[in-house]
mmCIF file with all atom_site columns, C-alpha atoms in Angstrom:
data_model
loop_
_atom_site.group_PDB
_atom_site.id
_atom_site.type_symbol
_atom_site.label_atom_id
_atom_site.label_alt_id
_atom_site.label_comp_id
_atom_site.label_asym_id
_atom_site.label_entity_id
_atom_site.label_seq_id
_atom_site.pdbx_PDB_ins_code
_atom_site.Cartn_x
_atom_site.Cartn_y
_atom_site.Cartn_z
_atom_site.occupancy
_atom_site.B_iso_or_equiv
_atom_site.pdbx_formal_charge
_atom_site.auth_seq_id
_atom_site.auth_comp_id
_atom_site.auth_asym_id
_atom_site.auth_atom_id
_atom_site.pdbx_PDB_model_num
ATOM 1   C CA . SER A 1 1   ? 144.468 137.184 311.378 1.00 0.00 ? 1   SER A CA 1
ATOM 2   C CA . PRO A 1 2   ? 148.280 136.289 311.941 1.00 0.00 ? 2   PRO A CA 1
ATOM 3   C CA . VAL A 1 3   ? 149.982 132.903 311.506 1.00 0.00 ? 3   VAL A CA 1
ATOM 4   C CA . ARG A 1 4   ? 150.863 131.667 314.747 1.00 0.00 ? 4   ARG A CA 1
ATOM 5   C CA . PHE A 1 5   ? 153.593 129.328 314.500 1.00 0.00 ? 5   PHE A CA 1
ATOM 6   C CA . ARG A 1 6   ? 157.506 127.751 316.987 1.00 0.00 ? 6   ARG A CA 1
ATOM 7   C CA . TYR A 1 7   ? 160.594 128.971 315.692 1.00 0.00 ? 7   TYR A CA 1
ATOM 8   C CA . ALA A 1 8   ? 163.923 128.113 317.288 1.00 0.00 ? 8   ALA A CA 1
ATOM 9   C CA . ALA A 1 9   ? 167.242 130.143 315.793 1.00 0.00 ? 9   ALA A CA 1
ATOM 10  C CA . GLY A 1 10  ? 170.998 129.218 316.316 1.00 0.00 ? 10  GLY A CA 1
ATOM 11  C CA . LYS A 1 11  ? 170.730 125.642 317.536 1.00 0.00 ? 11  LYS A CA 1
ATOM 12  C CA . PRO A 1 12  ? 168.652 122.620 316.137 1.00 0.00 ? 12  PRO A CA 1
ATOM 13  C CA . PRO A 1 13  ? 166.298 121.830 318.828 1.00 0.00 ? 13  PRO A CA 1
ATOM 14  C CA . GLN A 1 14  ? 165.743 118.411 319.277 1.00 0.00 ? 14  GLN A CA 1
ATOM 15  C CA . HIS A 1 15  ? 162.127 117.665 317.276 1.00 0.00 ? 15  HIS A CA 1
ATOM 16  C CA . GLY A 1 16  ? 159.103 119.037 315.417 1.00 0.00 ? 16  GLY A CA 1
ATOM 17  C CA . PHE A 1 17  ? 161.019 121.689 313.453 1.00 0.00 ? 17  PHE A CA 1
ATOM 18  C CA . GLY A 1 18  ? 161.642 120.404 310.389 1.00 0.00 ? 18  GLY A CA 1
ATOM 19  C CA . ILE A 1 19  ? 161.878 123.113 308.579 1.00 0.00 ? 19  ILE A CA 1
ATOM 20  C CA . ARG A 1 20  ? 165.662 124.940 308.288 1.00 0.00 ? 20  ARG A CA 1
ATOM 21  C CA . LYS A 1 21  ? 167.137 127.672 307.092 1.00 0.00 ? 21  LYS A CA 1
ATOM 22  C CA . GLU A 1 22  ? 170.175 129.388 305.842 1.00 0.00 ? 22  GLU A CA 1
ATOM 23  C CA . ILE A 1 23  ? 169.293 133.323 306.983 1.00 0.00 ? 23  ILE A CA 1
ATOM 24  C CA . TYR A 1 24  ? 172.667 136.321 306.641 1.00 0.00 ? 24  TYR A CA 1
ATOM 25  C CA . PHE A 1 25  ? 171.477 139.179 307.888 1.00 0.00 ? 25  PHE A CA 1
ATOM 26  C CA . ILE A 1 26  ? 173.913 142.327 305.964 1.00 0.00 ? 26  ILE A CA 1
ATOM 27  C CA . ARG A 1 27  ? 173.704 145.358 307.713 1.00 0.00 ? 27  ARG A CA 1
ATOM 28  C CA . HIS A 1 28  ? 173.937 148.018 304.911 1.00 0.00 ? 28  HIS A CA 1
ATOM 29  C CA . ALA A 1 29  ? 177.510 150.018 303.924 1.00 0.00 ? 29  ALA A CA 1
ATOM 30  C CA . ALA A 1 30  ? 178.375 153.345 304.812 1.00 0.00 ? 30  ALA A CA 1
ATOM 31  C CA . SER A 1 31  ? 175.005 156.252 304.100 1.00 0.00 ? 31  SER A CA 1
ATOM 32  C CA . THR A 1 32  ? 176.757 159.575 303.276 1.00 0.00 ? 32  THR A CA 1
ATOM 33  C CA . ALA A 1 33  ? 174.176 160.179 307.164 1.00 0.00 ? 33  ALA A CA 1
ATOM 34  C CA . ASN A 1 34  ? 176.522 157.369 308.739 1.00 0.00 ? 34  ASN A CA 1
ATOM 35  C CA . ASP A 1 35  ? 179.877 159.276 307.249 1.00 0.00 ? 35  ASP A CA 1
ATOM 36  C CA . ALA A 1 36  ? 178.382 162.941 308.364 1.00 0.00 ? 36  ALA A CA 1
ATOM 37  C CA . ALA A 1 37  ? 177.205 161.653 311.630 1.00 0.00 ? 37  ALA A CA 1
ATOM 38  C CA . ASN A 1 38  ? 180.333 159.825 312.621 1.00 0.00 ? 38  ASN A CA 1
ATOM 39  C CA . LYS A 1 39  ? 182.498 162.575 312.783 1.00 0.00 ? 39  LYS A CA 1
ATOM 40  C CA . PHE A 1 40  ? 180.339 163.258 316.257 1.00 0.00 ? 40  PHE A CA 1
ATOM 41  C CA . GLU A 1 41  ? 180.760 160.772 319.396 1.00 0.00 ? 41  GLU A CA 1
ATOM 42  C CA . ARG A 1 42  ? 177.556 160.137 320.409 1.00 0.00 ? 42  ARG A CA 1
ATOM 43  C CA . GLY A 1 43  ? 175.561 161.919 321.879 1.00 0.00 ? 43  GLY A CA 1
ATOM 44  C CA . HIS A 1 44  ? 176.480 164.869 320.866 1.00 0.00 ? 44  HIS A CA 1
ATOM 45  C CA . PRO A 1 45  ? 173.418 167.471 319.475 1.00 0.00 ? 45  PRO A CA 1
ATOM 46  C CA . GLN A 1 46  ? 175.349 167.983 316.813 1.00 0.00 ? 46  GLN A CA 1
ATOM 47  C CA . ARG A 1 47  ? 174.982 164.024 315.039 1.00 0.00 ? 47  ARG A CA 1
ATOM 48  C CA . LYS A 1 48  ? 171.992 164.436 316.173 1.00 0.00 ? 48  LYS A CA 1
ATOM 49  C CA . LYS A 1 49  ? 171.117 167.745 313.722 1.00 0.00 ? 49  LYS A CA 1
ATOM 50  C CA . VAL A 1 50  ? 172.865 165.717 310.949 1.00 0.00 ? 50  VAL A CA 1
ATOM 51  C CA . TYR A 1 51  ? 169.570 162.754 311.640 1.00 0.00 ? 51  TYR A CA 1
ATOM 52  C CA . GLY A 1 52  ? 167.396 165.481 311.289 1.00 0.00 ? 52  GLY A CA 1
ATOM 53  C CA . ASP A 1 53  ? 168.376 167.146 308.871 1.00 0.00 ? 53  ASP A CA 1
ATOM 54  C CA . VAL A 1 54  ? 165.855 166.584 305.498 1.00 0.00 ? 54  VAL A CA 1
ATOM 55  C CA . THR A 1 55  ? 169.690 167.020 302.840 1.00 0.00 ? 55  THR A CA 1
ATOM 56  C CA . TYR A 1 56  ? 169.874 163.362 303.766 1.00 0.00 ? 56  TYR A CA 1
ATOM 57  C CA . PHE A 1 57  ? 166.298 162.291 303.351 1.00 0.00 ? 57  PHE A CA 1
ATOM 58  C CA . ASP A 1 58  ? 166.959 158.659 302.130 1.00 0.00 ? 58  ASP A CA 1
ATOM 59  C CA . ALA A 1 59  ? 170.334 158.560 302.250 1.00 0.00 ? 59  ALA A CA 1
ATOM 60  C CA . PRO A 1 60  ? 171.938 156.849 299.083 1.00 0.00 ? 60  PRO A CA 1
ATOM 61  C CA . LEU A 1 61  ? 175.807 155.297 299.234 1.00 0.00 ? 61  LEU A CA 1
ATOM 62  C CA . SER A 1 62  ? 178.614 157.232 300.252 1.00 0.00 ? 62  SER A CA 1
ATOM 63  C CA . GLU A 1 63  ? 181.735 156.658 298.207 1.00 0.00 ? 63  GLU A CA 1
ATOM 64  C CA . ALA A 1 64  ? 183.141 154.970 301.265 1.00 0.00 ? 64  ALA A CA 1
ATOM 65  C CA . GLY A 1 65  ? 180.451 153.672 301.314 1.00 0.00 ? 65  GLY A CA 1
ATOM 66  C CA . LEU A 1 66  ? 179.938 151.955 297.427 1.00 0.00 ? 66  LEU A CA 1
ATOM 67  C CA . GLU A 1 67  ? 184.155 151.355 297.696 1.00 0.00 ? 67  GLU A CA 1
ATOM 68  C CA . GLN A 1 68  ? 183.334 149.167 300.682 1.00 0.00 ? 68  GLN A CA 1
ATOM 69  C CA . CYS A 1 69  ? 180.916 147.126 298.292 1.00 0.00 ? 69  CYS A CA 1
ATOM 70  C CA . ARG A 1 70  ? 182.961 147.178 295.838 1.00 0.00 ? 70  ARG A CA 1
ATOM 71  C CA . SER A 1 71  ? 185.806 146.001 297.881 1.00 0.00 ? 71  SER A CA 1
ATOM 72  C CA . PHE A 1 72  ? 184.761 143.087 299.503 1.00 0.00 ? 72  PHE A CA 1
ATOM 73  C CA . HIS A 1 73  ? 184.493 139.162 298.818 1.00 0.00 ? 73  HIS A CA 1
ATOM 74  C CA . GLN A 1 74  ? 183.042 137.352 301.136 1.00 0.00 ? 74  GLN A CA 1
ATOM 75  C CA . GLN A 1 75  ? 179.436 137.231 299.770 1.00 0.00 ? 75  GLN A CA 1
ATOM 76  C CA . PRO A 1 76  ? 177.665 133.848 301.155 1.00 0.00 ? 76  PRO A CA 1
ATOM 77  C CA . LYS A 1 77  ? 175.917 132.114 298.436 1.00 0.00 ? 77  LYS A CA 1
ATOM 78  C CA . VAL A 1 78  ? 172.763 131.727 298.493 1.00 0.00 ? 78  VAL A CA 1
ATOM 79  C CA . GLU A 1 79  ? 169.008 131.695 296.491 1.00 0.00 ? 79  GLU A CA 1
ATOM 80  C CA . LEU A 1 80  ? 167.062 135.229 297.252 1.00 0.00 ? 80  LEU A CA 1
ATOM 81  C CA . ILE A 1 81  ? 168.165 138.485 298.484 1.00 0.00 ? 81  ILE A CA 1
ATOM 82  C CA . LEU A 1 82  ? 165.738 140.911 300.949 1.00 0.00 ? 82  LEU A CA 1
ATOM 83  C CA . ALA A 1 83  ? 166.291 144.365 300.539 1.00 0.00 ? 83  ALA A CA 1
ATOM 84  C CA . SER A 1 84  ? 164.736 147.399 302.233 1.00 0.00 ? 84  SER A CA 1
ATOM 85  C CA . PRO A 1 85  ? 163.234 150.056 300.237 1.00 0.00 ? 85  PRO A CA 1
ATOM 86  C CA . LEU A 1 86  ? 165.064 152.416 301.265 1.00 0.00 ? 86  LEU A CA 1
ATOM 87  C CA . THR A 1 87  ? 167.777 153.593 298.761 1.00 0.00 ? 87  THR A CA 1
ATOM 88  C CA . ARG A 1 88  ? 171.663 152.443 300.408 1.00 0.00 ? 88  ARG A CA 1
ATOM 89  C CA . ALA A 1 89  ? 170.336 149.047 301.842 1.00 0.00 ? 89  ALA A CA 1
ATOM 90  C CA . LEU A 1 90  ? 169.038 148.502 298.026 1.00 0.00 ? 90  LEU A CA 1
ATOM 91  C CA . GLU A 1 91  ? 172.271 149.561 296.386 1.00 0.00 ? 91  GLU A CA 1
ATOM 92  C CA . THR A 1 92  ? 174.470 148.065 299.717 1.00 0.00 ? 92  THR A CA 1
ATOM 93  C CA . GLY A 1 93  ? 173.161 144.892 297.459 1.00 0.00 ? 93  GLY A CA 1
ATOM 94  C CA . SER A 1 94  ? 172.330 145.513 294.428 1.00 0.00 ? 94  SER A CA 1
ATOM 95  C CA . GLU A 1 95  ? 176.406 145.936 294.290 1.00 0.00 ? 95  GLU A CA 1
ATOM 96  C CA . LEU A 1 96  ? 177.741 142.697 296.420 1.00 0.00 ? 96  LEU A CA 1
ATOM 97  C CA . TYR A 1 97  ? 175.501 140.623 294.590 1.00 0.00 ? 97  TYR A CA 1
ATOM 98  C CA . CYS A 1 98  ? 174.000 142.820 291.245 1.00 0.00 ? 98  CYS A CA 1
ATOM 99  C CA . ARG A 1 99  ? 177.596 144.092 289.638 1.00 0.00 ? 99  ARG A CA 1
ATOM 100 C CA . GLY A 1 100 ? 177.609 140.339 287.293 1.00 0.00 ? 100 GLY A CA 1
ATOM 101 C CA . THR A 1 101 ? 174.840 138.670 285.050 1.00 0.00 ? 101 THR A CA 1
ATOM 102 C CA . SER A 1 102 ? 173.746 136.485 286.566 1.00 0.00 ? 102 SER A CA 1
ATOM 103 C CA . HIS A 1 103 ? 172.813 136.982 290.586 1.00 0.00 ? 103 HIS A CA 1
ATOM 104 C CA . PRO A 1 104 ? 170.058 135.937 292.695 1.00 0.00 ? 104 PRO A CA 1
ATOM 105 C CA . PRO A 1 105 ? 167.102 137.043 292.335 1.00 0.00 ? 105 PRO A CA 1
ATOM 106 C CA . VAL A 1 106 ? 165.894 140.696 294.867 1.00 0.00 ? 106 VAL A CA 1
ATOM 107 C CA . MET A 1 107 ? 163.252 140.797 296.515 1.00 0.00 ? 107 MET A CA 1
ATOM 108 C CA . VAL A 1 108 ? 162.281 144.124 298.134 1.00 0.00 ? 108 VAL A CA 1
ATOM 109 C CA . LEU A 1 109 ? 160.331 144.010 301.901 1.00 0.00 ? 109 LEU A CA 1
ATOM 110 C CA . GLU A 1 110 ? 159.114 147.409 303.749 1.00 0.00 ? 110 GLU A CA 1
ATOM 111 C CA . PRO A 1 111 ? 159.535 144.594 307.161 1.00 0.00 ? 111 PRO A CA 1
ATOM 112 C CA . LEU A 1 112 ? 162.856 145.104 306.556 1.00 0.00 ? 112 LEU A CA 1
ATOM 113 C CA . ARG A 1 113 ? 162.801 149.218 307.143 1.00 0.00 ? 113 ARG A CA 1
ATOM 114 C CA . GLU A 1 114 ? 164.872 150.632 310.091 1.00 0.00 ? 114 GLU A CA 1
ATOM 115 C CA . PHE A 1 115 ? 163.153 151.099 313.061 1.00 0.00 ? 115 PHE A CA 1
ATOM 116 C CA . ASN A 1 116 ? 162.736 155.045 314.361 1.00 0.00 ? 116 ASN A CA 1
ATOM 117 C CA . SER A 1 117 ? 161.260 154.963 317.787 1.00 0.00 ? 117 SER A CA 1
ATOM 118 C CA . SER A 1 118 ? 162.390 158.662 318.986 1.00 0.00 ? 118 SER A CA 1
ATOM 119 C CA . SER A 1 119 ? 162.458 160.711 316.536 1.00 0.00 ? 119 SER A CA 1
ATOM 120 C CA . PRO A 1 120 ? 161.267 161.018 312.727 1.00 0.00 ? 120 PRO A CA 1
ATOM 121 C CA . HIS A 1 121 ? 165.162 161.184 311.237 1.00 0.00 ? 121 HIS A CA 1
ATOM 122 C CA . PRO A 1 122 ? 165.263 161.923 307.077 1.00 0.00 ? 122 PRO A CA 1
ATOM 123 C CA . CYS A 1 123 ? 167.363 159.215 306.716 1.00 0.00 ? 123 CYS A CA 1
ATOM 124 C CA . ASP A 1 124 ? 165.651 156.773 307.385 1.00 0.00 ? 124 ASP A CA 1
ATOM 125 C CA . GLN A 1 125 ? 161.378 158.269 305.600 1.00 0.00 ? 125 GLN A CA 1
ATOM 126 C CA . ARG A 1 126 ? 161.460 156.080 301.929 1.00 0.00 ? 126 ARG A CA 1
ATOM 127 C CA . ARG A 1 127 ? 161.388 157.379 298.574 1.00 0.00 ? 127 ARG A CA 1
ATOM 128 C CA . GLN A 1 128 ? 157.761 156.048 296.851 1.00 0.00 ? 128 GLN A CA 1
ATOM 129 C CA . LYS A 1 129 ? 157.683 152.576 295.309 1.00 0.00 ? 129 LYS A CA 1
ATOM 130 C CA . SER A 1 130 ? 157.754 154.344 292.029 1.00 0.00 ? 130 SER A CA 1
ATOM 131 C CA . GLU A 1 131 ? 160.417 156.089 292.023 1.00 0.00 ? 131 GLU A CA 1
ATOM 132 C CA . LEU A 1 132 ? 162.776 153.453 293.433 1.00 0.00 ? 132 LEU A CA 1
ATOM 133 C CA . LEU A 1 133 ? 161.680 151.042 290.488 1.00 0.00 ? 133 LEU A CA 1
ATOM 134 C CA . LYS A 1 134 ? 163.479 153.369 288.222 1.00 0.00 ? 134 LYS A CA 1
ATOM 135 C CA . SER A 1 135 ? 166.528 153.867 291.015 1.00 0.00 ? 135 SER A CA 1
ATOM 136 C CA . PHE A 1 136 ? 166.201 149.420 290.766 1.00 0.00 ? 136 PHE A CA 1
ATOM 137 C CA . PRO A 1 137 ? 164.772 147.873 287.262 1.00 0.00 ? 137 PRO A CA 1
ATOM 138 C CA . ASN A 1 138 ? 165.727 145.112 288.536 1.00 0.00 ? 138 ASN A CA 1
ATOM 139 C CA . ALA A 1 139 ? 164.145 144.748 292.106 1.00 0.00 ? 139 ALA A CA 1
ATOM 140 C CA . ASP A 1 140 ? 161.616 142.908 292.538 1.00 0.00 ? 140 ASP A CA 1
ATOM 141 C CA . PHE A 1 141 ? 158.707 145.001 294.322 1.00 0.00 ? 141 PHE A CA 1
ATOM 142 C CA . SER A 1 142 ? 155.466 142.912 294.235 1.00 0.00 ? 142 SER A CA 1
ATOM 143 C CA . GLU A 1 143 ? 155.117 142.681 297.755 1.00 0.00 ? 143 GLU A CA 1
ATOM 144 C CA . MET A 1 144 ? 155.650 146.313 298.304 1.00 0.00 ? 144 MET A CA 1
ATOM 145 C CA . ALA A 1 145 ? 152.424 148.837 298.501 1.00 0.00 ? 145 ALA A CA 1
ATOM 146 C CA . ASP A 1 146 ? 152.155 152.159 296.502 1.00 0.00 ? 146 ASP A CA 1
ATOM 147 C CA . GLY A 1 147 ? 151.762 155.658 297.607 1.00 0.00 ? 147 GLY A CA 1
ATOM 148 C CA . PHE A 1 148 ? 153.772 156.604 301.128 1.00 0.00 ? 148 PHE A CA 1
ATOM 149 C CA . ASP A 1 149 ? 155.845 156.029 303.518 1.00 0.00 ? 149 ASP A CA 1
ATOM 150 C CA . MET A 1 150 ? 153.271 155.070 306.044 1.00 0.00 ? 150 MET A CA 1
ATOM 151 C CA . ILE A 1 151 ? 155.867 153.967 308.713 1.00 0.00 ? 151 ILE A CA 1
ATOM 152 C CA . LEU A 1 152 ? 157.859 157.353 308.991 1.00 0.00 ? 152 LEU A CA 1
ATOM 153 C CA . GLY A 1 153 ? 157.023 160.175 308.344 1.00 0.00 ? 153 GLY A CA 1
ATOM 154 C CA . ALA A 1 154 ? 158.147 164.482 310.021 1.00 0.00 ? 154 ALA A CA 1
ATOM 155 C CA . ASN A 1 155 ? 155.408 163.808 312.995 1.00 0.00 ? 155 ASN A CA 1
ATOM 156 C CA . LEU A 1 156 ? 155.429 160.073 312.801 1.00 0.00 ? 156 LEU A CA 1
ATOM 157 C CA . VAL A 1 157 ? 157.737 157.318 314.378 1.00 0.00 ? 157 VAL A CA 1
ATOM 158 C CA . GLU A 1 158 ? 156.549 153.669 314.959 1.00 0.00 ? 158 GLU A CA 1
ATOM 159 C CA . SER A 1 159 ? 156.308 151.762 318.202 1.00 0.00 ? 159 SER A CA 1
ATOM 160 C CA . ALA A 1 160 ? 157.926 148.877 319.070 1.00 0.00 ? 160 ALA A CA 1
ATOM 161 C CA . GLU A 1 161 ? 154.774 146.389 318.888 1.00 0.00 ? 161 GLU A CA 1
ATOM 162 C CA . SER A 1 162 ? 154.756 147.813 315.082 1.00 0.00 ? 162 SER A CA 1
ATOM 163 C CA . CYS A 1 163 ? 158.379 146.624 314.735 1.00 0.00 ? 163 CYS A CA 1
ATOM 164 C CA . ASP A 1 164 ? 157.798 143.519 316.541 1.00 0.00 ? 164 ASP A CA 1
ATOM 165 C CA . ALA A 1 165 ? 154.701 142.998 313.893 1.00 0.00 ? 165 ALA A CA 1
ATOM 166 C CA . ARG A 1 166 ? 156.734 143.274 310.840 1.00 0.00 ? 166 ARG A CA 1
ATOM 167 C CA . ILE A 1 167 ? 159.341 140.819 312.171 1.00 0.00 ? 167 ILE A CA 1
ATOM 168 C CA . ALA A 1 168 ? 156.837 138.141 313.025 1.00 0.00 ? 168 ALA A CA 1
ATOM 169 C CA . TRP A 1 169 ? 155.552 138.863 309.061 1.00 0.00 ? 169 TRP A CA 1
ATOM 170 C CA . LEU A 1 170 ? 159.349 138.710 307.595 1.00 0.00 ? 170 LEU A CA 1
ATOM 171 C CA . LEU A 1 171 ? 158.980 135.342 310.118 1.00 0.00 ? 171 LEU A CA 1
ATOM 172 C CA . ALA A 1 172 ? 155.970 134.178 308.507 1.00 0.00 ? 172 ALA A CA 1
ATOM 173 C CA . TRP A 1 173 ? 157.570 135.195 304.911 1.00 0.00 ? 173 TRP A CA 1
ATOM 174 C CA . ILE A 1 174 ? 160.578 133.496 305.492 1.00 0.00 ? 174 ILE A CA 1
ATOM 175 C CA . ARG A 1 175 ? 159.287 130.439 306.597 1.00 0.00 ? 175 ARG A CA 1
ATOM 176 C CA . GLN A 1 176 ? 156.673 130.039 303.685 1.00 0.00 ? 176 GLN A CA 1
ATOM 177 C CA . ARG A 1 177 ? 159.293 130.184 300.911 1.00 0.00 ? 177 ARG A CA 1
ATOM 178 C CA . PRO A 1 178 ? 160.727 127.196 299.132 1.00 0.00 ? 178 PRO A CA 1
ATOM 179 C CA . GLU A 1 179 ? 163.871 129.368 299.678 1.00 0.00 ? 179 GLU A CA 1
ATOM 180 C CA . THR A 1 180 ? 166.588 127.783 301.642 1.00 0.00 ? 180 THR A CA 1
ATOM 181 C CA . SER A 1 181 ? 169.559 130.149 302.009 1.00 0.00 ? 181 SER A CA 1
ATOM 182 C CA . ILE A 1 182 ? 167.689 133.587 302.581 1.00 0.00 ? 182 ILE A CA 1
ATOM 183 C CA . THR A 1 183 ? 170.241 136.976 302.323 1.00 0.00 ? 183 THR A CA 1
ATOM 184 C CA . CYS A 1 184 ? 168.627 139.825 304.570 1.00 0.00 ? 184 CYS A CA 1
ATOM 185 C CA . VAL A 1 185 ? 169.890 143.616 303.556 1.00 0.00 ? 185 VAL A CA 1
ATOM 186 C CA . SER A 1 186 ? 168.509 145.630 306.849 1.00 0.00 ? 186 SER A CA 1
ATOM 187 C CA . HIS A 1 187 ? 169.583 148.221 309.269 1.00 0.00 ? 187 HIS A CA 1
ATOM 188 C CA . GLY A 1 188 ? 171.195 149.037 312.931 1.00 0.00 ? 188 GLY A CA 1
ATOM 189 C CA . ALA A 1 189 ? 168.266 149.449 314.662 1.00 0.00 ? 189 ALA A CA 1
ATOM 190 C CA . PHE A 1 190 ? 165.903 147.125 312.523 1.00 0.00 ? 190 PHE A CA 1
ATOM 191 C CA . LEU A 1 191 ? 168.763 143.893 313.119 1.00 0.00 ? 191 LEU A CA 1
ATOM 192 C CA . LYS A 1 192 ? 169.500 144.742 316.399 1.00 0.00 ? 192 LYS A CA 1
ATOM 193 C CA . HIS A 1 193 ? 165.794 144.608 317.779 1.00 0.00 ? 193 HIS A CA 1
ATOM 194 C CA . LEU A 1 194 ? 165.092 141.999 315.802 1.00 0.00 ? 194 LEU A CA 1
ATOM 195 C CA . TYR A 1 195 ? 168.404 139.370 317.488 1.00 0.00 ? 195 TYR A CA 1
ATOM 196 C CA . SER A 1 196 ? 167.209 141.890 321.250 1.00 0.00 ? 196 SER A CA 1
ATOM 197 C CA . GLU A 1 197 ? 163.460 140.765 320.976 1.00 0.00 ? 197 GLU A CA 1
ATOM 198 C CA . HIS A 1 198 ? 163.463 137.571 318.984 1.00 0.00 ? 198 HIS A CA 1
ATOM 199 C CA . LEU A 1 199 ? 165.774 135.537 318.239 1.00 0.00 ? 199 LEU A CA 1
ATOM 200 C CA . LYS A 1 200 ? 168.067 135.395 321.598 1.00 0.00 ? 200 LYS A CA 1
ATOM 201 C CA . PRO A 1 201 ? 164.972 134.629 323.078 1.00 0.00 ? 201 PRO A CA 1
ATOM 202 C CA . ALA A 1 202 ? 164.336 131.888 320.783 1.00 0.00 ? 202 ALA A CA 1
ATOM 203 C CA . GLY A 1 203 ? 167.565 130.864 321.179 1.00 0.00 ? 203 GLY A CA 1
ATOM 204 C CA . LEU A 1 204 ? 170.699 132.506 319.585 1.00 0.00 ? 204 LEU A CA 1
ATOM 205 C CA . GLU A 1 205 ? 173.502 133.347 321.642 1.00 0.00 ? 205 GLU A CA 1
ATOM 206 C CA . TRP A 1 206 ? 174.518 137.058 321.204 1.00 0.00 ? 206 TRP A CA 1
ATOM 207 C CA . SER A 1 207 ? 176.785 139.365 322.059 1.00 0.00 ? 207 SER A CA 1
ATOM 208 C CA . ASP A 1 208 ? 173.992 142.424 322.429 1.00 0.00 ? 208 ASP A CA 1
ATOM 209 C CA . GLU A 1 209 ? 176.777 143.734 320.411 1.00 0.00 ? 209 GLU A CA 1
ATOM 210 C CA . ARG A 1 210 ? 175.757 146.272 317.663 1.00 0.00 ? 210 ARG A CA 1
ATOM 211 C CA . PHE A 1 211 ? 175.631 145.407 313.642 1.00 0.00 ? 211 PHE A CA 1
ATOM 212 C CA . ARG A 1 212 ? 178.408 147.543 312.222 1.00 0.00 ? 212 ARG A CA 1
ATOM 213 C CA . ASN A 1 213 ? 178.331 148.719 308.447 1.00 0.00 ? 213 ASN A CA 1
ATOM 214 C CA . LEU A 1 214 ? 178.817 146.430 305.746 1.00 0.00 ? 214 LEU A CA 1
ATOM 215 C CA . GLU A 1 215 ? 178.809 143.450 308.967 1.00 0.00 ? 215 GLU A CA 1
ATOM 216 C CA . ILE A 1 216 ? 177.061 139.728 307.550 1.00 0.00 ? 216 ILE A CA 1
ATOM 217 C CA . ARG A 1 217 ? 175.954 137.512 310.191 1.00 0.00 ? 217 ARG A CA 1
ATOM 218 C CA . TYR A 1 218 ? 174.743 134.243 310.033 1.00 0.00 ? 218 TYR A CA 1
ATOM 219 C CA . CYS A 1 219 ? 171.830 132.812 311.904 1.00 0.00 ? 219 CYS A CA 1
ATOM 220 C CA . PRO A 1 220 ? 169.943 129.109 311.516 1.00 0.00 ? 220 PRO A CA 1
ATOM 221 C CA . ILE A 1 221 ? 166.344 129.717 312.266 1.00 0.00 ? 221 ILE A CA 1
ATOM 222 C CA . PHE A 1 222 ? 164.476 126.944 312.613 1.00 0.00 ? 222 PHE A CA 1
ATOM 223 C CA . PHE A 1 223 ? 160.583 126.653 311.898 1.00 0.00 ? 223 PHE A CA 1
ATOM 224 C CA . GLU A 1 224 ? 157.996 124.230 312.163 1.00 0.00 ? 224 GLU A CA 1
ATOM 225 C CA . GLU A 1 225 ? 156.507 122.042 310.320 1.00 0.00 ? 225 GLU A CA 1
ATOM 226 C CA . MET A 1 226 ? 153.237 123.573 308.342 1.00 0.00 ? 226 MET A CA 1
#
């Protein structure tokens, strides 16, 4: 059964929440799918067609996205980087933090995946672990299972309950880590669900604005002690 614990976000509670984590949530930089879709307004049928196009399977960063990362110099100093296993998130984390010889460890966590509950978007499906290891040899994939994508597929989308379970696992995992400052590289719809359904009810003041590409938001989280 899952470990149950209380937590607060944003402002520290008065007592009983002795574990403090400084978390920086980042949405990945612009991907090839983002660039193609952004040529059309939201709701335009061509925009939907882009996200259904298998050409954008596990879409990487576009040249514009790579340039976003290379010209970005506001990376928070952290002890650990967590990234979704989707290529654009791993590329974002690598470009922001791993260009020098010394950098925090990068761990890949499936729970940071994009949340897609409407129709299966190839751009949100991931490659197998064996392929990702070749592309990102400096990342730690020990928390990621082998085999095929079990969250999204040709006829497979995710329920809100499944996403909630992922978030509960993620928070429990962060709670028991020794690091106190952590960057999480994730995705727009996932971060919106995390903030609106979990962090805001836990006390975080949030205006419901969507994350822009390469936007960083700081959120201290306070967990009750183990």
